[in-house]
mmCIF file of C-alpha atoms and ligand atoms in Angstrom:
data_model
loop_
_atom_site.group_PDB
_atom_site.id
_atom_site.type_symbol
_atom_site.label_atom_id
_atom_site.label_comp_id
_atom_site.label_asym_id
_atom_site.label_seq_id
_atom_site.Cartn_x
_atom_site.Cartn_y
_atom_site.Cartn_z
ATOM 1 C CA MET W 293 69.409 134.377 104.464
ATOM 2 C CA LEU W 294 71.532 131.676 102.973
ATOM 3 C CA VAL W 295 70.602 128.195 104.039
ATOM 4 C CA ILE W 296 73.166 125.527 103.374
ATOM 5 C CA MET W 297 71.666 122.086 103.029
ATOM 6 C CA MET W 298 73.987 119.406 104.214
ATOM 7 C CA THR W 299 73.245 115.885 103.148
ATOM 8 C CA THR W 300 74.852 113.502 105.559
ATOM 9 C CA SER W 301 75.179 109.911 104.558
ATOM 10 C CA ALA W 302 75.603 107.123 107.012
ATOM 11 C CA TYR W 303 78.749 106.099 105.166
ATOM 12 C CA GLU W 304 80.491 109.447 104.591
ATOM 13 C CA ASP W 305 83.456 108.278 106.686
ATOM 14 C CA VAL W 306 83.663 105.029 104.686
ATOM 15 C CA VAL W 307 84.084 106.147 101.061
ATOM 16 C CA ASP W 308 86.479 108.701 99.559
ATOM 17 C CA LEU W 309 83.536 110.811 98.379
ATOM 18 C CA ARG W 310 85.693 113.548 96.853
ATOM 19 C CA ARG W 311 87.116 111.066 94.415
ATOM 20 C CA TYR W 312 84.012 108.868 94.170
ATOM 21 C CA PRO W 313 80.883 111.025 94.767
ATOM 22 C CA ILE W 314 78.366 108.164 94.887
ATOM 23 C CA ASN W 315 76.151 110.302 97.161
ATOM 24 C CA GLU W 316 75.532 112.958 94.487
ATOM 25 C CA PRO W 317 73.879 111.329 91.470
ATOM 26 C CA GLY W 318 72.861 114.718 90.045
ATOM 27 C CA ARG W 319 76.461 115.864 89.499
ATOM 28 C CA THR W 320 78.325 115.571 86.222
ATOM 29 C CA GLU W 321 81.222 114.009 88.188
ATOM 30 C CA TYR W 322 78.879 111.164 89.134
ATOM 31 C CA GLN W 323 77.906 110.605 85.508
ATOM 32 C CA ALA W 324 81.570 110.656 84.470
ATOM 33 C CA LEU W 325 82.411 108.106 87.162
ATOM 34 C CA VAL W 326 79.602 105.786 86.047
ATOM 35 C CA GLN W 327 80.732 106.143 82.432
ATOM 36 C CA SER W 328 84.345 105.305 83.264
ATOM 37 C CA CYS W 329 83.200 102.173 85.139
ATOM 38 C CA ARG W 330 81.057 101.129 82.179
ATOM 39 C CA ASP W 331 84.025 101.628 79.851
ATOM 40 C CA GLN W 332 86.211 99.454 82.079
ATOM 41 C CA LEU W 333 83.518 96.769 82.265
ATOM 42 C CA ARG W 334 83.068 96.741 78.500
ATOM 43 C CA ASP W 335 86.808 96.697 77.742
ATOM 44 C CA ARG W 336 88.048 94.222 80.401
ATOM 45 C CA GLY W 337 84.948 92.732 82.017
ATOM 46 C CA VAL W 338 85.802 94.396 85.325
ATOM 47 C CA ALA W 339 85.607 97.882 86.828
ATOM 48 C CA GLN W 340 88.071 98.572 89.632
ATOM 49 C CA LEU W 341 87.853 101.653 91.818
ATOM 50 C CA GLU W 342 91.145 101.909 93.636
ATOM 51 C CA GLY W 343 91.122 103.872 96.903
ATOM 52 C CA PHE W 344 87.328 103.675 97.152
ATOM 53 C CA LEU W 345 87.394 102.995 100.913
ATOM 54 C CA THR W 346 89.011 105.380 103.367
ATOM 55 C CA PRO W 347 92.068 104.118 105.293
ATOM 56 C CA ALA W 348 90.022 104.306 108.533
ATOM 57 C CA ALA W 349 87.293 102.098 107.059
ATOM 58 C CA ILE W 350 89.862 99.557 105.855
ATOM 59 C CA ALA W 351 91.498 99.438 109.291
ATOM 60 C CA ALA W 352 88.119 99.040 111.020
ATOM 61 C CA MET W 353 87.124 96.142 108.734
ATOM 62 C CA ILE W 354 90.439 94.361 109.353
ATOM 63 C CA ALA W 355 89.959 94.822 113.119
ATOM 64 C CA GLU W 356 86.373 93.536 112.831
ATOM 65 C CA SER W 357 87.491 90.428 110.984
ATOM 66 C CA GLY W 358 90.075 89.807 113.713
ATOM 67 C CA ARG W 359 87.428 90.114 116.430
ATOM 68 C CA LEU W 360 85.131 87.701 114.576
ATOM 69 C CA ALA W 361 87.863 85.284 113.476
ATOM 70 C CA ASP W 362 86.807 82.462 115.798
ATOM 71 C CA ARG W 363 83.246 82.600 114.458
ATOM 72 C CA ALA W 364 84.309 82.317 110.821
ATOM 73 C CA TRP W 365 83.229 79.132 109.074
ATOM 74 C CA ALA W 366 85.922 77.235 107.172
ATOM 75 C CA SER W 367 84.674 75.700 103.943
ATOM 76 C CA ASP W 368 86.772 73.346 101.854
ATOM 77 C CA GLN W 369 85.478 71.796 98.664
ATOM 78 C CA SER W 370 86.324 70.304 95.299
ATOM 79 C CA HIS W 371 84.253 71.466 92.355
ATOM 80 C CA THR W 372 84.355 71.917 88.604
ATOM 81 C CA VAL W 373 84.610 75.404 87.112
ATOM 82 C CA TYR W 374 80.833 75.185 86.548
ATOM 83 C CA PHE W 375 79.958 73.980 90.094
ATOM 84 C CA GLU W 376 78.244 70.990 88.493
ATOM 85 C CA THR W 377 78.623 67.251 88.971
ATOM 86 C CA PRO W 378 81.936 66.197 87.352
ATOM 87 C CA ASP W 379 81.432 64.569 83.946
ATOM 88 C CA ASP W 380 84.365 62.749 82.324
ATOM 89 C CA SER W 381 82.388 61.348 79.365
ATOM 90 C CA ALA W 382 84.384 63.650 77.043
ATOM 91 C CA GLY W 383 87.725 62.793 78.693
ATOM 92 C CA ALA W 384 89.382 63.159 82.084
ATOM 93 C CA ASP W 385 90.934 66.507 81.169
ATOM 94 C CA HIS W 386 87.754 68.090 79.800
ATOM 95 C CA PRO W 387 86.719 71.256 81.711
ATOM 96 C CA ARG W 388 83.526 69.447 82.799
ATOM 97 C CA ALA W 389 85.664 66.784 84.500
ATOM 98 C CA LEU W 390 88.625 68.670 85.961
ATOM 99 C CA LEU W 391 88.344 69.360 89.693
ATOM 100 C CA GLN W 392 89.350 72.615 91.351
ATOM 101 C CA HIS W 393 89.979 73.238 95.050
ATOM 102 C CA SER W 394 88.493 76.073 97.112
ATOM 103 C CA ALA W 395 89.041 76.762 100.813
ATOM 104 C CA LYS W 396 88.370 79.940 102.804
ATOM 105 C CA LYS W 397 86.780 81.201 106.018
ATOM 106 C CA GLY W 398 83.516 83.111 105.817
ATOM 107 C CA ILE W 399 82.159 85.561 108.401
ATOM 108 C CA ALA W 400 78.397 85.793 107.934
ATOM 109 C CA TYR W 401 76.433 89.024 107.567
ATOM 110 C CA ASP W 402 74.455 88.438 110.759
ATOM 111 C CA LEU W 403 77.716 88.425 112.749
ATOM 112 C CA ILE W 404 78.948 91.773 111.375
ATOM 113 C CA PRO W 405 77.895 94.657 113.676
ATOM 114 C CA ALA W 406 75.482 97.238 112.192
ATOM 115 C CA SER W 407 78.101 99.910 112.853
ATOM 116 C CA ALA W 408 80.845 98.223 110.768
ATOM 117 C CA PRO W 409 81.836 100.623 107.975
ATOM 118 C CA VAL W 410 81.182 98.374 105.001
ATOM 119 C CA ARG W 411 77.907 97.142 106.485
ATOM 120 C CA ARG W 412 76.707 100.759 106.690
ATOM 121 C CA LEU W 413 77.862 101.280 103.106
ATOM 122 C CA TYR W 414 76.246 98.080 101.817
ATOM 123 C CA GLU W 415 72.945 99.026 103.471
ATOM 124 C CA SER W 416 72.871 102.445 101.828
ATOM 125 C CA ASP W 417 70.620 102.879 98.816
ATOM 126 C CA ASP W 418 73.280 105.120 97.258
ATOM 127 C CA LEU W 419 75.692 102.232 96.779
ATOM 128 C CA THR W 420 72.967 99.925 95.444
ATOM 129 C CA ALA W 421 71.900 102.620 92.935
ATOM 130 C CA PHE W 422 75.512 103.258 91.934
ATOM 131 C CA ILE W 423 76.194 99.563 91.245
ATOM 132 C CA ALA W 424 72.962 99.379 89.204
ATOM 133 C CA ALA W 425 74.017 102.424 87.180
ATOM 134 C CA VAL W 426 77.447 100.923 86.492
ATOM 135 C CA LEU W 427 75.816 97.711 85.269
ATOM 136 C CA GLY W 428 73.177 99.597 83.258
ATOM 137 C CA LYS W 429 70.322 98.022 85.245
ATOM 138 C CA PRO W 430 67.159 100.011 85.995
ATOM 139 C CA VAL W 431 67.157 98.683 89.560
ATOM 140 C CA LEU W 432 69.018 96.262 91.839
ATOM 141 C CA TYR W 433 68.096 94.796 95.208
ATOM 142 C CA ARG W 434 70.362 93.784 98.051
ATOM 143 C CA SER W 435 70.268 90.091 98.854
ATOM 144 C CA ALA W 436 67.753 89.015 101.508
ATOM 145 C CA ASP W 437 70.059 86.273 102.769
ATOM 146 C CA PRO W 438 70.817 86.847 106.474
ATOM 147 C CA MET W 439 74.278 85.266 106.143
ATOM 148 C CA ASP W 440 75.374 85.754 102.537
ATOM 149 C CA ALA W 441 74.172 89.277 101.662
ATOM 150 C CA LEU W 442 77.482 90.677 102.875
ATOM 151 C CA GLN W 443 80.239 88.469 104.121
ATOM 152 C CA ILE W 444 83.851 88.866 105.132
ATOM 153 C CA ALA W 445 86.082 86.271 103.479
ATOM 154 C CA VAL W 446 89.370 85.418 105.151
ATOM 155 C CA PHE W 447 91.961 83.495 103.134
ATOM 156 C CA GLY W 448 94.636 82.143 105.478
ATOM 157 C CA ASN W 449 97.784 80.187 104.661
ATOM 158 C CA GLY W 450 96.908 77.603 101.977
ATOM 159 C CA ASP W 451 93.420 78.960 101.281
ATOM 160 C CA GLU W 452 92.407 79.678 97.692
ATOM 161 C CA LEU W 453 89.492 79.838 95.278
ATOM 162 C CA GLY W 454 89.948 77.442 92.395
ATOM 163 C CA TRP W 455 89.141 78.416 88.822
ATOM 164 C CA HIS W 456 85.397 78.973 88.346
ATOM 165 C CA PHE W 457 82.649 80.834 86.546
ATOM 166 C CA ASP W 458 80.236 82.580 88.919
ATOM 167 C CA ASN W 459 76.591 81.524 88.899
ATOM 168 C CA SER W 460 75.595 85.164 89.133
ATOM 169 C CA GLU W 461 75.959 87.519 86.198
ATOM 170 C CA PHE W 462 78.177 89.957 88.134
ATOM 171 C CA SER W 463 79.949 90.214 91.491
ATOM 172 C CA VAL W 464 80.956 93.086 93.728
ATOM 173 C CA THR W 465 83.961 92.873 96.060
ATOM 174 C CA MET W 466 85.681 95.197 98.509
ATOM 175 C CA MET W 467 89.346 94.508 99.351
ATOM 176 C CA TYR W 468 90.744 95.048 102.861
ATOM 177 C CA ALA W 469 94.062 93.231 103.118
ATOM 178 C CA GLU W 470 96.463 91.448 100.815
ATOM 179 C CA SER W 471 98.514 88.453 101.870
ATOM 180 C CA GLU W 472 102.301 88.453 101.874
ATOM 181 C CA ALA W 473 102.450 86.019 98.974
ATOM 182 C CA GLY W 474 99.830 84.461 96.732
ATOM 183 C CA GLY W 475 96.171 85.488 97.020
ATOM 184 C CA HIS W 476 96.260 86.947 93.510
ATOM 185 C CA PHE W 477 93.069 87.541 91.572
ATOM 186 C CA ASP W 478 93.538 85.940 88.147
ATOM 187 C CA TYR W 479 90.931 86.803 85.568
ATOM 188 C CA CYS W 480 90.165 85.716 82.002
ATOM 189 C CA PRO W 481 87.739 88.305 80.626
ATOM 190 C CA GLY W 482 84.989 87.061 78.356
ATOM 191 C CA LEU W 483 86.326 83.525 78.070
ATOM 192 C CA ARG W 484 82.839 82.210 77.330
ATOM 193 C CA ASP W 485 79.501 83.752 76.455
ATOM 194 C CA GLU W 486 75.865 82.680 76.423
ATOM 195 C CA HIS W 487 76.284 81.112 72.956
ATOM 196 C CA ASP W 488 79.707 79.496 73.219
ATOM 197 C CA GLN W 489 81.193 77.577 76.177
ATOM 198 C CA ASN W 490 84.651 77.750 74.531
ATOM 199 C CA TYR W 491 85.782 74.435 76.082
ATOM 200 C CA PRO W 492 89.165 74.504 74.270
ATOM 201 C CA GLY W 493 89.929 77.963 75.655
ATOM 202 C CA VAL W 494 88.819 77.002 79.178
ATOM 203 C CA GLN W 495 90.845 73.789 79.030
ATOM 204 C CA LYS W 496 94.006 75.693 78.063
ATOM 205 C CA VAL W 497 93.715 77.882 81.156
ATOM 206 C CA LEU W 498 93.011 74.873 83.414
ATOM 207 C CA LEU W 499 96.066 73.068 82.051
ATOM 208 C CA GLY W 500 98.269 76.058 82.894
ATOM 209 C CA ASP W 501 98.451 78.184 79.719
ATOM 210 C CA PRO W 502 98.759 81.792 80.978
ATOM 211 C CA ALA W 503 97.959 83.506 77.629
ATOM 212 C CA ALA W 504 94.326 84.415 78.449
ATOM 213 C CA VAL W 505 94.980 85.249 82.116
ATOM 214 C CA VAL W 506 95.186 88.790 83.483
ATOM 215 C CA ARG W 507 96.405 89.221 87.071
ATOM 216 C CA LEU W 508 94.370 92.131 88.449
ATOM 217 C CA PRO W 509 95.752 94.478 91.094
ATOM 218 C CA THR W 510 93.960 94.092 94.453
ATOM 219 C CA SER W 511 95.156 96.946 96.617
ATOM 220 C CA PRO W 512 93.308 97.441 99.930
ATOM 221 C CA GLY W 513 90.354 99.800 99.555
ATOM 222 C CA THR W 514 89.530 98.735 95.987
ATOM 223 C CA LEU W 515 85.906 98.223 94.932
ATOM 224 C CA ALA W 516 85.598 95.772 92.045
ATOM 225 C CA VAL W 517 82.549 95.044 89.896
ATOM 226 C CA PHE W 518 83.123 92.142 87.528
ATOM 227 C CA ARG W 519 81.289 89.916 85.096
ATOM 228 C CA GLY W 520 82.293 86.593 86.618
ATOM 229 C CA GLN W 521 79.733 84.545 84.747
ATOM 230 C CA HIS W 522 81.657 84.841 81.478
ATOM 231 C CA ALA W 523 85.134 85.317 82.915
ATOM 232 C CA LEU W 524 86.963 82.309 84.339
ATOM 233 C CA HIS W 525 88.676 83.506 87.540
ATOM 234 C CA ARG W 526 90.438 82.325 90.694
ATOM 235 C CA VAL W 527 92.255 83.433 93.832
ATOM 236 C CA THR W 528 95.695 81.803 93.938
ATOM 237 C CA PRO W 529 96.783 79.996 97.147
ATOM 238 C CA VAL W 530 97.777 82.323 99.965
ATOM 239 C CA SER W 531 101.059 81.697 101.697
ATOM 240 C CA GLY W 532 102.348 83.268 104.866
ATOM 241 C CA PRO W 533 100.796 84.253 108.170
ATOM 242 C CA ARG W 534 98.986 87.383 106.989
ATOM 243 C CA PRO W 535 95.514 86.602 105.584
ATOM 244 C CA ARG W 536 93.918 88.060 102.481
ATOM 245 C CA ILE W 537 90.642 89.683 103.623
ATOM 246 C CA ASN W 538 87.807 91.007 101.497
ATOM 247 C CA SER W 539 84.026 91.201 101.302
ATOM 248 C CA VAL W 540 81.600 90.046 98.661
ATOM 249 C CA LEU W 541 78.510 92.283 98.387
ATOM 250 C CA THR W 542 75.514 90.449 96.968
ATOM 251 C CA TYR W 543 72.788 91.940 94.775
ATOM 252 C CA GLY W 544 70.017 90.602 92.597
ATOM 253 C CA GLU W 545 67.584 91.867 90.016
ATOM 254 C CA ARG W 546 64.653 90.681 92.133
ATOM 255 C CA PRO W 547 63.933 91.317 95.795
ATOM 256 C CA GLY W 548 64.046 88.462 98.294
ATOM 257 C CA MET W 549 67.042 86.579 96.891
ATOM 258 C CA LYS W 550 68.467 83.924 99.265
ATOM 259 C CA LEU W 551 70.889 81.011 99.144
ATOM 260 C CA LYS W 552 69.527 77.491 99.225
ATOM 261 C CA PRO W 553 69.832 75.908 102.705
ATOM 262 C CA LEU W 554 72.480 73.440 101.442
ATOM 263 C CA THR W 555 74.638 76.306 100.173
ATOM 264 C CA GLN W 556 74.180 78.202 103.451
ATOM 265 C CA GLU W 557 75.414 75.061 105.265
ATOM 266 C CA LEU W 558 78.448 74.797 102.998
ATOM 267 C CA PHE W 559 79.649 78.384 103.400
ATOM 268 C CA TYR W 560 78.432 79.280 106.905
ATOM 269 C CA GLY W 561 77.969 75.966 108.692
ATOM 270 C CA ARG W 562 74.308 76.574 109.521
ATOM 271 C CA THR W 563 70.980 77.474 107.964
ATOM 272 C CA ALA W 564 69.261 80.730 108.703
HETATM 273 O O1 LIG X 102 87.842 87.084 96.431
HETATM 274 C C1 LIG X 102 87.795 87.516 95.287
HETATM 275 O O2 LIG X 102 88.508 88.459 94.910
HETATM 276 C C2 LIG X 102 86.901 86.880 94.274
HETATM 277 C C3 LIG X 102 85.732 86.212 94.896
HETATM 278 C C4 LIG X 102 84.996 85.333 93.938
HETATM 279 O O3 LIG X 102 85.386 85.091 92.836
HETATM 280 C C5 LIG X 102 83.724 84.726 94.351
HETATM 281 O O4 LIG X 102 83.336 84.895 95.523
HETATM 282 O O5 LIG X 102 83.078 84.060 93.525
HETATM 283 FE FE1 LIG X 103 83.862 84.163 91.656
#
């Protein structure tokens, strides 16, 4: 008798598994996918998997963000690209002094229903293992932060993320909707490294020189893994009535990672 073993994953309706078989780590297609992501990361500091989410999952996440819109927390802040106290001792147009503007609305993890497609995907060990494999890490853990582990970010008219380097070594995003105009993801791969801050290069970008800037495509359904600690990046101001909507999925190399209460207050308007 032939017994067919079916492995069902709680997210099989969420990901285009024929194109991106993250549920079958034993297959050569899986290894090839991981290798192609690693190649992209090495060559451009970002791996982008276009069409990763199914159209139904994208539509459900947009609907979810609409339902939760009035519970989104609007944050609005000025900051340097390093998120440190501004320091103009080396001049007012030094990267340590120049202020950037960031404003967006954040829908916290604890507001997103357990049945929401990308929440089911985020909570699967398959995705966590896949992201670890892409980054060449032996293991990764999902964030333990009840609000920040997975959030939906809504960029309405005038919202933006100013130029910055991430505090974390890498970031993972999932795109749901693009705005009519603006909302572009501008990226400067490898602009600094652990040995060299490259202040002249950073300053050029901040003063408007486009030479080092790559504008990355952000089509709905794209999974992006990027090294934002060494790449200066931003989201340009959105204009028009249609918001840009995406999620940031948070991982760490140690279990139990949480935001500090002050940072929770800033992005979600409360502490957990
Ligand atoms: O929204 C994006 O595409 C980028 C998000 C980002 O850079 C961040 O959350 O630090
Ligand atoms: Fe970032």
